[in-house]
């Protein structure tokens, strides 16, 4: 394996406190993936555990990057002290000179030094990560008829850019229980908050009685999609529908609904990207499951 060609480039790690370097990352991700992560600054900031690894040129352009952050998650009933990798990109003129391999090796070495027991990532290029021992996990959502309606309760819409709603969401995210025992994040507030901005169809409501924030969609009349529940205790699906005032016939849950008092049938989920894991002994789930898209990173 030849060394990366890093001539005329400057390596920087842990650079988020420098506003110009943050802007350079925002620009790299916008140019590469068409996503804008800048709203995070107004939503509590980047995950405080973030550790970015980047090569900058002399003009301050970020030409190659990969970031790691702590993402503890539940896997088959066990809480795993895991790291996640995200924001992996190399600008086209600098591709093919080993810069991505270089930041990948640096990020993996950092994860090992921090004693994370597993590493998780999403990618549409699994071949990039298989040489490092990552394996893909098949993902499944659950689909089925809606439960019998429960008595109506109150809920209100939440706007993450409203200061008091943001404070409420942050409090709920800090004190949440994993939405499933099979596969779910234990924390990761920054990812939840930025994901509310990426898809305009996602709606957020607060159920007063259950003290739960619900991320949901209704793509067609009668079809309810539950993306995530952020609460100290997960309310039953019937209570969620009653709180939202939704009369659904069909429900999809984008996580295993083992705490919802409802069961659907597992259906393979093709989200366009693969979830890959490294470090978990047997990369296999006890039950079909997926990570909520609100944890997507
Ligand atoms: C994927 C990407 C980061 C690779 O950048 P790069 O500068 O060409 O990477 P490197 O030169 O460091 O090559 C690293 C290794 O990945 C391999 N590789 C490059 N592109 C690949 C691809 N699309 N699929 C699989 N492997 C790939 C290279 O052959 C090389 O293998 P080696 O270590 O055995 O020599 C870059 O093309 C990119 O930014 N693409 C768009 C964004 C993206 O897809 N990011 C990754 C998302 S998780």
GROMACS .gro file of N, CA and C in nm, residues 41-108:
model
  204
   41UNK      N    1  -2.548   2.453   1.395
   41UNK     CA    2  -2.495   2.557   1.485
   41UNK      C    3  -2.606   2.617   1.569
   42UNK      N    4  -2.727   2.625   1.509
   42UNK     CA    5  -2.840   2.686   1.583
   42UNK      C    6  -2.922   2.579   1.656
   43UNK      N    7  -2.881   2.454   1.644
   43UNK     CA    8  -2.956   2.346   1.707
   43UNK      C    9  -2.870   2.277   1.814
   44UNK      N   10  -2.789   2.357   1.881
   44UNK     CA   11  -2.709   2.300   1.990
   44UNK      C   12  -2.569   2.263   1.950
   45UNK      N   13  -2.536   2.275   1.821
   45UNK     CA   14  -2.398   2.249   1.777
   45UNK      C   15  -2.374   2.105   1.738
   46UNK      N   16  -2.255   2.083   1.683
   46UNK     CA   17  -2.215   1.947   1.643
   46UNK      C   18  -2.205   1.860   1.768
   47UNK      N   19  -2.211   1.731   1.749
   47UNK     CA   20  -2.195   1.639   1.861
   47UNK      C   21  -2.063   1.671   1.932
   48UNK      N   22  -2.067   1.694   2.065
   48UNK     CA   23  -1.944   1.735   2.135
   48UNK      C   24  -1.835   1.628   2.134
   49UNK      N   25  -1.871   1.505   2.101
   49UNK     CA   26  -1.769   1.399   2.097
   49UNK      C   27  -1.702   1.392   1.959
   50UNK      N   28  -1.743   1.479   1.866
   50UNK     CA   29  -1.691   1.470   1.729
   50UNK      C   30  -1.540   1.484   1.723
   51UNK      N   31  -1.478   1.402   1.639
   51UNK     CA   32  -1.335   1.412   1.615
   51UNK      C   33  -1.311   1.404   1.463
   52UNK      N   34  -1.306   1.523   1.398
   52UNK     CA   35  -1.286   1.523   1.253
   52UNK      C   36  -1.137   1.511   1.217
   53UNK      N   37  -1.111   1.443   1.106
   53UNK     CA   38  -0.975   1.429   1.053
   53UNK      C   39  -0.978   1.484   0.911
   54UNK      N   40  -0.900   1.590   0.885
   54UNK     CA   41  -0.912   1.652   0.753
   54UNK      C   42  -0.779   1.698   0.696
   55UNK      N   43  -0.771   1.694   0.564
   55UNK     CA   44  -0.658   1.754   0.492
   55UNK      C   45  -0.707   1.882   0.426
   56UNK      N   46  -0.641   1.995   0.456
   56UNK     CA   47  -0.676   2.126   0.401
   56UNK      C   48  -0.566   2.170   0.304
   57UNK      N   49  -0.602   2.249   0.203
   57UNK     CA   50  -0.496   2.307   0.122
   57UNK      C   51  -0.459   2.444   0.179
   58UNK      N   52  -0.366   2.511   0.113
   58UNK     CA   53  -0.314   2.636   0.171
   58UNK      C   54  -0.418   2.746   0.173
   59UNK      N   55  -0.521   2.734   0.088
   59UNK     CA   56  -0.629   2.837   0.088
   59UNK      C   57  -0.735   2.805   0.194
   60UNK      N   58  -0.716   2.699   0.269
   60UNK     CA   59  -0.814   2.664   0.373
   60UNK      C   60  -0.928   2.579   0.323
   61UNK      N   61  -0.919   2.532   0.197
   61UNK     CA   62  -1.024   2.442   0.146
   61UNK      C   63  -1.002   2.302   0.204
   62UNK      N   64  -1.109   2.246   0.255
   62UNK     CA   65  -1.101   2.110   0.308
   62UNK      C   66  -1.112   2.015   0.189
   63UNK      N   67  -1.007   1.940   0.161
   63UNK     CA   68  -1.009   1.856   0.040
   63UNK      C   69  -1.042   1.711   0.072
   64UNK      N   70  -1.017   1.667   0.196
   64UNK     CA   71  -1.049   1.528   0.232
   64UNK      C   72  -1.086   1.526   0.380
   65UNK      N   73  -1.189   1.450   0.414
   65UNK     CA   74  -1.233   1.448   0.554
   65UNK      C   75  -1.300   1.315   0.590
   66UNK      N   76  -1.285   1.279   0.716
   66UNK     CA   77  -1.367   1.174   0.778
   66UNK      C   78  -1.377   1.210   0.925
   67UNK      N   79  -1.499   1.203   0.980
   67UNK     CA   80  -1.520   1.239   1.121
   67UNK      C   81  -1.568   1.118   1.199
   68UNK      N   82  -1.521   1.109   1.323
   68UNK     CA   83  -1.570   1.005   1.415
   68UNK      C   84  -1.645   1.074   1.528
   69UNK      N   85  -1.739   1.006   1.587
   69UNK     CA   86  -1.805   1.057   1.708
   69UNK      C   87  -1.860   0.939   1.786
   70UNK      N   88  -1.885   0.960   1.914
   70UNK     CA   89  -1.937   0.852   1.999
   70UNK      C   90  -2.084   0.829   1.966
   71UNK      N   91  -2.122   0.704   1.941
   71UNK     CA   92  -2.263   0.675   1.916
   71UNK      C   93  -2.302   0.544   1.985
   72UNK      N   94  -2.320   0.552   2.119
   72UNK     CA   95  -2.359   0.431   2.190
   72UNK      C   96  -2.493   0.381   2.136
   73UNK      N   97  -2.504   0.250   2.115
   73UNK     CA   98  -2.632   0.198   2.068
   73UNK      C   99  -2.659   0.061   2.129
   74UNK      N  100  -2.788   0.026   2.128
   74UNK     CA  101  -2.831  -0.105   2.177
   74UNK      C  102  -2.831  -0.200   2.059
   75UNK      N  103  -2.771  -0.318   2.081
   75UNK     CA  104  -2.762  -0.420   1.977
   75UNK      C  105  -2.796  -0.552   2.043
   76UNK      N  106  -2.902  -0.615   2.002
   76UNK     CA  107  -2.947  -0.742   2.063
   76UNK      C  108  -2.954  -0.730   2.215
   77UNK      N  109  -3.010  -0.620   2.263
   77UNK     CA  110  -3.033  -0.605   2.408
   77UNK      C  111  -2.913  -0.558   2.487
   78UNK      N  112  -2.799  -0.539   2.420
   78UNK     CA  113  -2.678  -0.498   2.493
   78UNK      C  114  -2.637  -0.358   2.450
   79UNK      N  115  -2.603  -0.274   2.549
   79UNK     CA  116  -2.557  -0.138   2.518
   79UNK      C  117  -2.411  -0.145   2.474
   80UNK      N  118  -2.383  -0.097   2.355
   80UNK     CA  119  -2.248  -0.105   2.299
   80UNK      C  120  -2.186   0.034   2.299
   81UNK      N  121  -2.066   0.041   2.350
   81UNK     CA  122  -1.992   0.167   2.352
   81UNK      C  123  -1.927   0.185   2.215
   82UNK      N  124  -2.002   0.244   2.124
   82UNK     CA  125  -1.956   0.247   1.985
   82UNK      C  126  -1.921   0.387   1.938
   83UNK      N  127  -1.840   0.391   1.835
   83UNK     CA  128  -1.814   0.516   1.762
   83UNK      C  129  -1.882   0.504   1.626
   84UNK      N  130  -1.910   0.617   1.565
   84UNK     CA  131  -1.963   0.619   1.430
   84UNK      C  132  -1.869   0.702   1.343
   85UNK      N  133  -1.865   0.668   1.215
   85UNK     CA  134  -1.788   0.746   1.119
   85UNK      C  135  -1.884   0.815   1.024
   86UNK      N  136  -1.859   0.942   0.993
   86UNK     CA  137  -1.946   1.017   0.903
   86UNK      C  138  -1.864   1.123   0.829
   87UNK      N  139  -1.932   1.193   0.738
   87UNK     CA  140  -1.872   1.305   0.665
   87UNK      C  141  -1.744   1.264   0.592
   88UNK      N  142  -1.750   1.148   0.528
   88UNK     CA  143  -1.634   1.098   0.454
   88UNK      C  144  -1.641   1.145   0.309
   89UNK      N  145  -1.543   1.223   0.267
   89UNK     CA  146  -1.543   1.274   0.129
   89UNK      C  147  -1.405   1.326   0.091
   90UNK      N  148  -1.377   1.318  -0.040
   90UNK     CA  149  -1.257   1.379  -0.097
   90UNK      C  150  -1.302   1.460  -0.217
   91UNK      N  151  -1.257   1.584  -0.229
   91UNK     CA  152  -1.295   1.667  -0.345
   91UNK      C  153  -1.236   1.605  -0.471
   92UNK      N  154  -1.314   1.609  -0.584
   92UNK     CA  155  -1.272   1.538  -0.706
   92UNK      C  156  -1.126   1.561  -0.750
   93UNK      N  157  -1.073   1.685  -0.749
   93UNK     CA  158  -0.936   1.699  -0.800
   93UNK      C  159  -0.831   1.626  -0.714
   94UNK      N  160  -0.867   1.592  -0.592
   94UNK     CA  161  -0.770   1.529  -0.502
   94UNK      C  162  -0.796   1.378  -0.484
   95UNK      N  163  -0.891   1.324  -0.560
   95UNK     CA  164  -0.923   1.182  -0.544
   95UNK      C  165  -0.813   1.093  -0.602
   96UNK      N  166  -0.806   0.971  -0.552
   96UNK     CA  167  -0.716   0.871  -0.609
   96UNK      C  168  -0.572   0.887  -0.567
   97UNK      N  169  -0.546   0.972  -0.465
   97UNK     CA  170  -0.407   0.981  -0.419
   97UNK      C  171  -0.389   0.934  -0.275
   98UNK      N  172  -0.488   0.854  -0.229
   98UNK     CA  173  -0.472   0.788  -0.099
   98UNK      C  174  -0.517   0.870   0.021
   99UNK      N  175  -0.581   0.987  -0.004
   99UNK     CA  176  -0.619   1.072   0.110
   99UNK      C  177  -0.731   1.009   0.193
  100UNK      N  178  -0.823   0.939   0.125
  100UNK     CA  179  -0.933   0.879   0.202
  100UNK      C  180  -0.881   0.763   0.286
  101UNK      N  181  -0.792   0.683   0.225
  101UNK     CA  182  -0.731   0.574   0.303
  101UNK      C  183  -0.659   0.633   0.425
  102UNK      N  184  -0.593   0.745   0.405
  102UNK     CA  185  -0.519   0.808   0.514
  102UNK      C  186  -0.612   0.852   0.629
  103UNK      N  187  -0.721   0.923   0.595
  103UNK     CA  188  -0.810   0.968   0.704
  103UNK      C  189  -0.885   0.850   0.766
  104UNK      N  190  -0.912   0.747   0.684
  104UNK     CA  191  -0.978   0.628   0.741
  104UNK      C  192  -0.887   0.563   0.844
  105UNK      N  193  -0.760   0.546   0.810
  105UNK     CA  194  -0.666   0.483   0.905
  105UNK      C  195  -0.652   0.568   1.031
  106UNK      N  196  -0.648   0.699   1.013
  106UNK     CA  197  -0.636   0.788   1.131
  106UNK      C  198  -0.761   0.777   1.220
  107UNK      N  199  -0.878   0.776   1.157
  107UNK     CA  200  -1.003   0.768   1.235
  107UNK      C  201  -1.012   0.633   1.307
  108UNK      N  202  -0.975   0.526   1.240
  108UNK     CA  203  -0.984   0.394   1.304
  108UNK      C  204  -0.884   0.383   1.419
   0.00000   0.00000   0.00000
